[in-house]
Amino acid sequence: MTGKPVIAGNWKMNLNPDEVRKFFQDFRPNLSSGSAPEVLVFPTSVSLFAAQVALPADPEVGVGVQNIHWKAGGAFTGEISAAMAKASGAEFTLIGHSERRHLFGETDEEVGLKVGAALGADLVPVICVGEKLEERREGRLSEVILRQLDAVLPVLGSHPTKRILLAYEPVWAIGTGETATPEDAAEAHLILRGRLVEALGRENGGTIPILYGGSVKPDNTAELLGAPEVGGVLVGGASLDPVSFSKIVEAGAGA
Ligand code: PGA
């Protein structure tokens, strides 16, 4: 792994502003070793401000939004632009989470446009890819995740100096309690790394962290972080509880 592991909490449609404040009162990872991982949280947009106000100083926690629109503004009811998210204090944005792709019909093309908008607004995109159970059973893991990655490679190639994070989240492991084994994660991460290096060169493509997501919990974090090419974790359900998220951050400190 190059650099510190990234421990990211995707809060989805959970935690209102009061609940976010309460979360940070109880979020107390014990990081006596001094080797804090990079910690990120993704509240809903309406709780973004509450999160910024309540963030602890130690460990530092970065904040992001869960989705952006690719247009700069206009008649797009319910959407927020990358520049608006940035101006509201977001530093990161999830893009292409499987719930966006499969519940809201987000296409590979839209994911590419959103990544371009994020990079243009100096938001760090956390680009999510992952296969569904039937695709995996049909032996199409590589085809699906490479198709999703290929859709963003041209825009990554045109922003070679910008920070980018990738997340592999097998859809069958999200919210199901079914975690990919470290070997499953490594297999997918190696496929993604190979393509990143091929397309962007070793210097850029070799250093983009690839996070694993899907039923990450305090007791499986360390072994997942120990797998080849796993540079962090993207945590849904277990990031909503400040005690369990603290333990995941502690596991990241030991990685
Ligand atoms: P989960 O969600 O940890 O609840 O499986 C992960 C995600 O959707 O990012």
PDB file of C-alpha atoms and ligand atoms in Angstrom:
ATOM      1  CA  MET A   1       0.000   0.000   0.000  1.00  0.00           C
ATOM      2  CA  THR A   2       1.308   3.455  -0.823  1.00  0.00           C
ATOM      3  CA  GLY A   3       0.353   6.076   1.762  1.00  0.00           C
ATOM      4  CA  LYS A   4      -1.979   5.826   4.722  1.00  0.00           C
ATOM      5  CA  PRO A   5      -5.079   3.642   4.447  1.00  0.00           C
ATOM      6  CA  VAL A   6      -8.285   5.560   3.827  1.00  0.00           C
ATOM      7  CA  ILE A   7     -11.216   4.738   6.118  1.00  0.00           C
ATOM      8  CA  ALA A   8     -14.391   6.214   4.656  1.00  0.00           C
ATOM      9  CA  GLY A   9     -17.920   6.158   6.078  1.00  0.00           C
ATOM     10  CA  ASN A  10     -20.809   6.342   3.620  1.00  0.00           C
ATOM     11  CA  TRP A  11     -23.804   7.335   5.725  1.00  0.00           C
ATOM     12  CA  LYS A  12     -26.302   7.022   2.848  1.00  0.00           C
ATOM     13  CA  MET A  13     -29.774   8.425   3.733  1.00  0.00           C
ATOM     14  CA  ASN A  14     -29.105   8.311   7.480  1.00  0.00           C
ATOM     15  CA  LEU A  15     -28.106  10.702  10.296  1.00  0.00           C
ATOM     16  CA  ASN A  16     -29.888  14.045  10.440  1.00  0.00           C
ATOM     17  CA  PRO A  17     -27.928  17.093  11.694  1.00  0.00           C
ATOM     18  CA  ASP A  18     -28.647  16.350  15.378  1.00  0.00           C
ATOM     19  CA  GLU A  19     -27.644  12.730  14.926  1.00  0.00           C
ATOM     20  CA  VAL A  20     -24.434  13.814  13.219  1.00  0.00           C
ATOM     21  CA  ARG A  21     -23.537  16.031  16.183  1.00  0.00           C
ATOM     22  CA  LYS A  22     -24.230  13.126  18.529  1.00  0.00           C
ATOM     23  CA  PHE A  23     -22.135  10.816  16.335  1.00  0.00           C
ATOM     24  CA  PHE A  24     -19.069  13.004  16.750  1.00  0.00           C
ATOM     25  CA  GLN A  25     -19.521  13.197  20.520  1.00  0.00           C
ATOM     26  CA  ASP A  26     -19.132   9.431  20.642  1.00  0.00           C
ATOM     27  CA  PHE A  27     -16.585   8.949  17.854  1.00  0.00           C
ATOM     28  CA  ARG A  28     -13.376   8.454  19.829  1.00  0.00           C
ATOM     29  CA  PRO A  29     -10.917   6.141  18.127  1.00  0.00           C
ATOM     30  CA  ASN A  30      -8.030   5.232  20.363  1.00  0.00           C
ATOM     31  CA  LEU A  31      -5.048   6.147  18.214  1.00  0.00           C
ATOM     32  CA  SER A  32      -2.266   6.200  20.756  1.00  0.00           C
ATOM     33  CA  SER A  33       0.130   4.742  18.203  1.00  0.00           C
ATOM     34  CA  GLY A  34       0.002   8.089  16.388  1.00  0.00           C
ATOM     35  CA  SER A  35      -0.465   6.452  13.001  1.00  0.00           C
ATOM     36  CA  ALA A  36      -3.977   7.682  12.209  1.00  0.00           C
ATOM     37  CA  PRO A  37      -5.358   6.547   8.873  1.00  0.00           C
ATOM     38  CA  GLU A  38      -7.066   9.122   6.654  1.00  0.00           C
ATOM     39  CA  VAL A  39     -10.704   9.264   7.813  1.00  0.00           C
ATOM     40  CA  LEU A  40     -13.565  10.500   5.620  1.00  0.00           C
ATOM     41  CA  VAL A  41     -17.316  10.730   6.137  1.00  0.00           C
ATOM     42  CA  PHE A  42     -20.069  11.200   3.582  1.00  0.00           C
ATOM     43  CA  PRO A  43     -23.172  12.659   5.275  1.00  0.00           C
ATOM     44  CA  THR A  44     -26.327  13.622   3.390  1.00  0.00           C
ATOM     45  CA  SER A  45     -26.041  17.097   1.878  1.00  0.00           C
ATOM     46  CA  VAL A  46     -28.431  18.503   4.496  1.00  0.00           C
ATOM     47  CA  SER A  47     -26.148  17.240   7.287  1.00  0.00           C
ATOM     48  CA  LEU A  48     -22.914  18.403   5.659  1.00  0.00           C
ATOM     49  CA  PHE A  49     -22.748  21.644   7.610  1.00  0.00           C
ATOM     50  CA  ALA A  50     -23.509  19.952  10.940  1.00  0.00           C
ATOM     51  CA  ALA A  51     -20.722  17.478  10.204  1.00  0.00           C
ATOM     52  CA  GLN A  52     -18.184  20.224   9.479  1.00  0.00           C
ATOM     53  CA  VAL A  53     -19.037  22.030  12.697  1.00  0.00           C
ATOM     54  CA  ALA A  54     -18.857  18.875  14.792  1.00  0.00           C
ATOM     55  CA  LEU A  55     -15.717  17.315  13.260  1.00  0.00           C
ATOM     56  CA  PRO A  56     -13.052  16.379  15.799  1.00  0.00           C
ATOM     57  CA  ALA A  57      -9.597  17.905  15.427  1.00  0.00           C
ATOM     58  CA  ASP A  58      -7.922  14.613  16.189  1.00  0.00           C
ATOM     59  CA  PRO A  59      -8.110  12.465  14.201  1.00  0.00           C
ATOM     60  CA  GLU A  60      -8.706  14.787  11.277  1.00  0.00           C
ATOM     61  CA  VAL A  61     -11.813  13.812   9.335  1.00  0.00           C
ATOM     62  CA  GLY A  62     -12.492  14.864   5.744  1.00  0.00           C
ATOM     63  CA  VAL A  63     -16.061  15.354   4.523  1.00  0.00           C
ATOM     64  CA  GLY A  64     -17.720  14.727   1.234  1.00  0.00           C
ATOM     65  CA  VAL A  65     -21.081  14.502  -0.482  1.00  0.00           C
ATOM     66  CA  GLN A  66     -22.653  11.309  -1.767  1.00  0.00           C
ATOM     67  CA  ASN A  67     -23.516  12.511  -5.264  1.00  0.00           C
ATOM     68  CA  ILE A  68     -23.271  15.537  -7.549  1.00  0.00           C
ATOM     69  CA  HIS A  69     -24.782  16.561 -10.864  1.00  0.00           C
ATOM     70  CA  TRP A  70     -22.379  17.192 -13.742  1.00  0.00           C
ATOM     71  CA  LYS A  71     -23.976  20.474 -14.847  1.00  0.00           C
ATOM     72  CA  ALA A  72     -22.862  23.738 -13.267  1.00  0.00           C
ATOM     73  CA  GLY A  73     -26.401  24.879 -12.505  1.00  0.00           C
ATOM     74  CA  GLY A  74     -29.884  25.355 -13.891  1.00  0.00           C
ATOM     75  CA  ALA A  75     -33.245  23.609 -13.927  1.00  0.00           C
ATOM     76  CA  PHE A  76     -32.289  20.308 -12.290  1.00  0.00           C
ATOM     77  CA  THR A  77     -34.643  20.076  -9.316  1.00  0.00           C
ATOM     78  CA  GLY A  78     -33.212  18.127  -6.424  1.00  0.00           C
ATOM     79  CA  GLU A  79     -29.613  18.118  -7.665  1.00  0.00           C
ATOM     80  CA  ILE A  80     -26.451  19.880  -6.489  1.00  0.00           C
ATOM     81  CA  SER A  81     -23.460  20.838  -8.602  1.00  0.00           C
ATOM     82  CA  ALA A  82     -19.846  20.007  -7.892  1.00  0.00           C
ATOM     83  CA  ALA A  83     -19.010  23.690  -7.336  1.00  0.00           C
ATOM     84  CA  MET A  84     -21.904  24.057  -4.866  1.00  0.00           C
ATOM     85  CA  ALA A  85     -20.739  21.029  -2.919  1.00  0.00           C
ATOM     86  CA  LYS A  86     -17.227  22.463  -2.839  1.00  0.00           C
ATOM     87  CA  ALA A  87     -18.459  25.897  -1.748  1.00  0.00           C
ATOM     88  CA  SER A  88     -20.425  24.194   1.059  1.00  0.00           C
ATOM     89  CA  GLY A  89     -17.261  22.660   2.450  1.00  0.00           C
ATOM     90  CA  ALA A  90     -17.168  19.243   0.781  1.00  0.00           C
ATOM     91  CA  GLU A  91     -13.699  18.071  -0.221  1.00  0.00           C
ATOM     92  CA  PHE A  92     -14.726  14.691  -1.632  1.00  0.00           C
ATOM     93  CA  THR A  93     -17.651  13.175  -3.492  1.00  0.00           C
ATOM     94  CA  LEU A  94     -18.776   9.617  -3.984  1.00  0.00           C
ATOM     95  CA  ILE A  95     -19.542   8.934  -7.632  1.00  0.00           C
ATOM     96  CA  GLY A  96     -21.245   5.911  -9.152  1.00  0.00           C
ATOM     97  CA  HIS A  97     -22.150   4.166  -5.914  1.00  0.00           C
ATOM     98  CA  SER A  98     -24.024   0.971  -6.803  1.00  0.00           C
ATOM     99  CA  GLU A  99     -27.209   2.347  -5.224  1.00  0.00           C
ATOM    100  CA  ARG A 100     -27.004   5.297  -7.594  1.00  0.00           C
ATOM    101  CA  ARG A 101     -26.346   2.998 -10.536  1.00  0.00           C
ATOM    102  CA  HIS A 102     -28.945   0.343  -9.746  1.00  0.00           C
ATOM    103  CA  LEU A 103     -31.711   2.177  -7.850  1.00  0.00           C
ATOM    104  CA  PHE A 104     -31.499   5.475  -9.728  1.00  0.00           C
ATOM    105  CA  GLY A 105     -30.375   4.256 -13.135  1.00  0.00           C
ATOM    106  CA  GLU A 106     -27.086   6.138 -13.256  1.00  0.00           C
ATOM    107  CA  THR A 107     -25.169   5.143 -16.378  1.00  0.00           C
ATOM    108  CA  ASP A 108     -21.446   4.719 -17.016  1.00  0.00           C
ATOM    109  CA  GLU A 109     -21.598   7.824 -19.190  1.00  0.00           C
ATOM    110  CA  GLU A 110     -23.139   9.896 -16.390  1.00  0.00           C
ATOM    111  CA  VAL A 111     -20.514   8.596 -13.983  1.00  0.00           C
ATOM    112  CA  GLY A 112     -17.834   9.828 -16.396  1.00  0.00           C
ATOM    113  CA  LEU A 113     -19.466  13.257 -16.629  1.00  0.00           C
ATOM    114  CA  LYS A 114     -19.727  13.504 -12.838  1.00  0.00           C
ATOM    115  CA  VAL A 115     -16.059  12.599 -12.398  1.00  0.00           C
ATOM    116  CA  GLY A 116     -15.157  15.372 -14.854  1.00  0.00           C
ATOM    117  CA  ALA A 117     -17.335  17.858 -12.955  1.00  0.00           C
ATOM    118  CA  ALA A 118     -15.816  16.832  -9.619  1.00  0.00           C
ATOM    119  CA  LEU A 119     -12.240  17.205 -10.844  1.00  0.00           C
ATOM    120  CA  GLY A 120     -13.098  20.522 -12.487  1.00  0.00           C
ATOM    121  CA  ALA A 121     -14.365  21.814  -9.119  1.00  0.00           C
ATOM    122  CA  ASP A 122     -11.412  20.419  -7.143  1.00  0.00           C
ATOM    123  CA  LEU A 123     -13.486  17.804  -5.374  1.00  0.00           C
ATOM    124  CA  VAL A 124     -11.740  14.462  -4.938  1.00  0.00           C
ATOM    125  CA  PRO A 125     -13.929  11.801  -6.542  1.00  0.00           C
ATOM    126  CA  VAL A 126     -14.329   8.404  -4.904  1.00  0.00           C
ATOM    127  CA  ILE A 127     -15.376   6.420  -7.954  1.00  0.00           C
ATOM    128  CA  CYS A 128     -17.296   3.248  -7.119  1.00  0.00           C
ATOM    129  CA  VAL A 129     -17.376   0.142  -9.293  1.00  0.00           C
ATOM    130  CA  GLY A 130     -18.599  -3.374  -8.621  1.00  0.00           C
ATOM    131  CA  GLU A 131     -20.397  -6.349 -10.087  1.00  0.00           C
ATOM    132  CA  LYS A 132     -23.812  -7.787  -9.210  1.00  0.00           C
ATOM    133  CA  LEU A 133     -24.176 -11.337  -7.954  1.00  0.00           C
ATOM    134  CA  GLU A 134     -25.514 -12.702 -11.241  1.00  0.00           C
ATOM    135  CA  GLU A 135     -22.684 -11.034 -13.151  1.00  0.00           C
ATOM    136  CA  ARG A 136     -20.173 -12.656 -10.822  1.00  0.00           C
ATOM    137  CA  ARG A 137     -21.871 -16.047 -11.197  1.00  0.00           C
ATOM    138  CA  GLU A 138     -21.712 -15.676 -14.974  1.00  0.00           C
ATOM    139  CA  GLY A 139     -17.935 -15.169 -14.713  1.00  0.00           C
ATOM    140  CA  ARG A 140     -18.205 -11.500 -15.748  1.00  0.00           C
ATOM    141  CA  LEU A 141     -16.408  -9.832 -12.816  1.00  0.00           C
ATOM    142  CA  SER A 142     -13.573  -8.511 -14.922  1.00  0.00           C
ATOM    143  CA  GLU A 143     -15.762  -7.427 -17.840  1.00  0.00           C
ATOM    144  CA  VAL A 144     -18.138  -5.432 -15.615  1.00  0.00           C
ATOM    145  CA  ILE A 145     -15.631  -3.635 -13.416  1.00  0.00           C
ATOM    146  CA  LEU A 146     -13.371  -2.825 -16.359  1.00  0.00           C
ATOM    147  CA  ARG A 147     -16.317  -1.455 -18.337  1.00  0.00           C
ATOM    148  CA  GLN A 148     -17.172   0.805 -15.380  1.00  0.00           C
ATOM    149  CA  LEU A 149     -13.531   1.865 -14.989  1.00  0.00           C
ATOM    150  CA  ASP A 150     -13.011   2.420 -18.725  1.00  0.00           C
ATOM    151  CA  ALA A 151     -15.895   4.913 -18.693  1.00  0.00           C
ATOM    152  CA  VAL A 152     -13.872   7.243 -16.455  1.00  0.00           C
ATOM    153  CA  LEU A 153     -10.326   6.675 -17.734  1.00  0.00           C
ATOM    154  CA  PRO A 154     -10.367   9.404 -20.422  1.00  0.00           C
ATOM    155  CA  VAL A 155     -11.357  12.023 -17.846  1.00  0.00           C
ATOM    156  CA  LEU A 156      -8.784  10.728 -15.350  1.00  0.00           C
ATOM    157  CA  GLY A 157      -6.156  10.882 -18.085  1.00  0.00           C
ATOM    158  CA  SER A 158      -6.956  14.525 -18.733  1.00  0.00           C
ATOM    159  CA  HIS A 159      -6.460  15.471 -15.054  1.00  0.00           C
ATOM    160  CA  PRO A 160      -3.161  13.699 -14.323  1.00  0.00           C
ATOM    161  CA  THR A 161      -2.255  15.770 -11.282  1.00  0.00           C
ATOM    162  CA  LYS A 162      -5.576  15.552  -9.437  1.00  0.00           C
ATOM    163  CA  ARG A 163      -6.200  13.223  -6.519  1.00  0.00           C
ATOM    164  CA  ILE A 164      -8.553  10.346  -7.269  1.00  0.00           C
ATOM    165  CA  LEU A 165      -9.818   7.418  -5.197  1.00  0.00           C
ATOM    166  CA  LEU A 166     -11.405   4.274  -6.568  1.00  0.00           C
ATOM    167  CA  ALA A 167     -13.639   1.925  -4.588  1.00  0.00           C
ATOM    168  CA  TYR A 168     -14.409  -1.690  -5.461  1.00  0.00           C
ATOM    169  CA  GLU A 169     -17.772  -2.585  -3.952  1.00  0.00           C
ATOM    170  CA  PRO A 170     -19.241  -5.921  -5.067  1.00  0.00           C
ATOM    171  CA  VAL A 171     -22.993  -5.317  -5.074  1.00  0.00           C
ATOM    172  CA  TRP A 172     -23.661  -8.738  -3.507  1.00  0.00           C
ATOM    173  CA  ALA A 173     -21.644  -7.698  -0.450  1.00  0.00           C
ATOM    174  CA  ILE A 174     -23.312  -4.327   0.171  1.00  0.00           C
ATOM    175  CA  GLY A 175     -25.577  -4.290   3.200  1.00  0.00           C
ATOM    176  CA  THR A 176     -25.931  -8.079   3.056  1.00  0.00           C
ATOM    177  CA  GLY A 177     -23.481  -9.107   5.760  1.00  0.00           C
ATOM    178  CA  GLU A 178     -21.745 -11.088   3.014  1.00  0.00           C
ATOM    179  CA  THR A 179     -18.155  -9.821   2.822  1.00  0.00           C
ATOM    180  CA  ALA A 180     -15.795 -10.565   0.000  1.00  0.00           C
ATOM    181  CA  THR A 181     -12.809 -12.531   1.278  1.00  0.00           C
ATOM    182  CA  PRO A 182      -9.453 -10.764   1.189  1.00  0.00           C
ATOM    183  CA  GLU A 183      -8.683 -13.017  -1.824  1.00  0.00           C
ATOM    184  CA  ASP A 184     -11.878 -11.896  -3.633  1.00  0.00           C
ATOM    185  CA  ALA A 185     -11.007  -8.261  -2.941  1.00  0.00           C
ATOM    186  CA  ALA A 186      -7.413  -8.725  -4.080  1.00  0.00           C
ATOM    187  CA  GLU A 187      -8.521 -10.404  -7.314  1.00  0.00           C
ATOM    188  CA  ALA A 188     -10.731  -7.448  -8.272  1.00  0.00           C
ATOM    189  CA  HIS A 189      -8.257  -4.829  -7.060  1.00  0.00           C
ATOM    190  CA  LEU A 190      -5.439  -6.385  -9.110  1.00  0.00           C
ATOM    191  CA  ILE A 191      -7.647  -6.300 -12.214  1.00  0.00           C
ATOM    192  CA  LEU A 192      -8.398  -2.607 -11.599  1.00  0.00           C
ATOM    193  CA  ARG A 193      -4.766  -1.776 -10.828  1.00  0.00           C
ATOM    194  CA  GLY A 194      -3.628  -3.463 -14.034  1.00  0.00           C
ATOM    195  CA  ARG A 195      -5.964  -1.320 -16.122  1.00  0.00           C
ATOM    196  CA  LEU A 196      -5.090   1.889 -14.255  1.00  0.00           C
ATOM    197  CA  VAL A 197      -1.386   1.349 -14.864  1.00  0.00           C
ATOM    198  CA  GLU A 198      -1.950   0.377 -18.499  1.00  0.00           C
ATOM    199  CA  ALA A 199      -4.045   3.494 -19.154  1.00  0.00           C
ATOM    200  CA  LEU A 200      -2.395   6.123 -16.948  1.00  0.00           C
ATOM    201  CA  GLY A 201       1.151   4.875 -16.532  1.00  0.00           C
ATOM    202  CA  ARG A 202       2.836   3.521 -13.425  1.00  0.00           C
ATOM    203  CA  GLU A 203       3.343   6.878 -11.727  1.00  0.00           C
ATOM    204  CA  ASN A 204      -0.313   7.948 -11.835  1.00  0.00           C
ATOM    205  CA  GLY A 205      -2.172   4.680 -12.320  1.00  0.00           C
ATOM    206  CA  GLY A 206      -0.013   2.849  -9.814  1.00  0.00           C
ATOM    207  CA  THR A 207      -0.751   5.178  -6.917  1.00  0.00           C
ATOM    208  CA  ILE A 208      -4.540   5.732  -7.038  1.00  0.00           C
ATOM    209  CA  PRO A 209      -5.787   4.110  -3.805  1.00  0.00           C
ATOM    210  CA  ILE A 210      -8.387   1.371  -4.315  1.00  0.00           C
ATOM    211  CA  LEU A 211     -10.776   1.026  -1.374  1.00  0.00           C
ATOM    212  CA  TYR A 212     -12.815  -2.105  -0.680  1.00  0.00           C
ATOM    213  CA  GLY A 213     -16.471  -1.752   0.341  1.00  0.00           C
ATOM    214  CA  GLY A 214     -19.197  -4.224   1.224  1.00  0.00           C
ATOM    215  CA  SER A 215     -20.086  -5.328   4.776  1.00  0.00           C
ATOM    216  CA  VAL A 216     -16.847  -4.016   6.262  1.00  0.00           C
ATOM    217  CA  LYS A 217     -16.917  -4.307  10.064  1.00  0.00           C
ATOM    218  CA  PRO A 218     -14.469  -3.841  12.923  1.00  0.00           C
ATOM    219  CA  ASP A 219     -13.560  -7.530  12.890  1.00  0.00           C
ATOM    220  CA  ASN A 220     -12.797  -7.882   9.182  1.00  0.00           C
ATOM    221  CA  THR A 221     -11.117  -4.526   8.506  1.00  0.00           C
ATOM    222  CA  ALA A 222      -7.552  -5.526   9.326  1.00  0.00           C
ATOM    223  CA  GLU A 223      -7.535  -8.623   7.126  1.00  0.00           C
ATOM    224  CA  LEU A 224      -9.100  -6.746   4.211  1.00  0.00           C
ATOM    225  CA  LEU A 225      -6.540  -3.947   4.562  1.00  0.00           C
ATOM    226  CA  GLY A 226      -3.830  -6.608   4.524  1.00  0.00           C
ATOM    227  CA  ALA A 227      -4.868  -7.873   1.082  1.00  0.00           C
ATOM    228  CA  PRO A 228      -2.818  -6.857  -1.971  1.00  0.00           C
ATOM    229  CA  GLU A 229      -3.860  -3.516  -3.500  1.00  0.00           C
ATOM    230  CA  VAL A 230      -6.464  -2.749  -0.804  1.00  0.00           C
ATOM    231  CA  GLY A 231      -5.709   0.857   0.132  1.00  0.00           C
ATOM    232  CA  GLY A 232      -8.663   1.498   2.395  1.00  0.00           C
ATOM    233  CA  VAL A 233     -12.270   0.655   3.115  1.00  0.00           C
ATOM    234  CA  LEU A 234     -15.604   2.284   2.290  1.00  0.00           C
ATOM    235  CA  VAL A 235     -17.998   1.436   5.090  1.00  0.00           C
ATOM    236  CA  GLY A 236     -21.787   1.732   5.033  1.00  0.00           C
ATOM    237  CA  GLY A 237     -23.800   0.232   7.892  1.00  0.00           C
ATOM    238  CA  ALA A 238     -20.922  -0.102  10.363  1.00  0.00           C
ATOM    239  CA  SER A 239     -19.981   3.576   9.927  1.00  0.00           C
ATOM    240  CA  LEU A 240     -23.310   4.735  11.399  1.00  0.00           C
ATOM    241  CA  ASP A 241     -22.368   3.602  14.875  1.00  0.00           C
ATOM    242  CA  PRO A 242     -19.596   5.816  16.288  1.00  0.00           C
ATOM    243  CA  VAL A 243     -18.172   3.010  18.395  1.00  0.00           C
ATOM    244  CA  SER A 244     -17.900   0.525  15.546  1.00  0.00           C
ATOM    245  CA  PHE A 245     -16.565   3.212  13.173  1.00  0.00           C
ATOM    246  CA  SER A 246     -13.979   4.128  15.830  1.00  0.00           C
ATOM    247  CA  LYS A 247     -12.878   0.483  15.925  1.00  0.00           C
ATOM    248  CA  ILE A 248     -12.607   0.364  12.147  1.00  0.00           C
ATOM    249  CA  VAL A 249     -10.440   3.495  12.242  1.00  0.00           C
ATOM    250  CA  GLU A 250      -8.281   1.832  14.928  1.00  0.00           C
ATOM    251  CA  ALA A 251      -7.914  -1.242  12.705  1.00  0.00           C
ATOM    252  CA  GLY A 252      -6.802   1.123   9.931  1.00  0.00           C
ATOM    253  CA  ALA A 253      -4.175   2.627  12.226  1.00  0.00           C
ATOM    254  CA  GLY A 254      -2.649  -0.790  12.720  1.00  0.00           C
ATOM    255  CA  ALA A 255      -2.607  -1.635   9.015  1.00  0.00           C
TER     256      ALA A 255
HETATM  257  P1  PGA B   1     -22.186  -1.707   3.750  1.00  0.00           P
HETATM  258  O1  PGA B   1     -22.229  -0.612   2.584  1.00  0.00           O
HETATM  259  O2  PGA B   1     -20.895  -1.522   4.505  1.00  0.00           O
HETATM  260  O3  PGA B   1     -23.407  -1.442   4.583  1.00  0.00           O
HETATM  261  O4  PGA B   1     -22.208  -3.057   3.067  1.00  0.00           O
HETATM  262  C1  PGA B   1     -21.076  -0.243   1.877  1.00  0.00           C
HETATM  263  C2  PGA B   1     -21.402   0.829   0.862  1.00  0.00           C
HETATM  264  O5  PGA B   1     -22.487   0.774   0.261  1.00  0.00           O
HETATM  265  O6  PGA B   1     -20.605   1.771   0.630  1.00  0.00           O
END
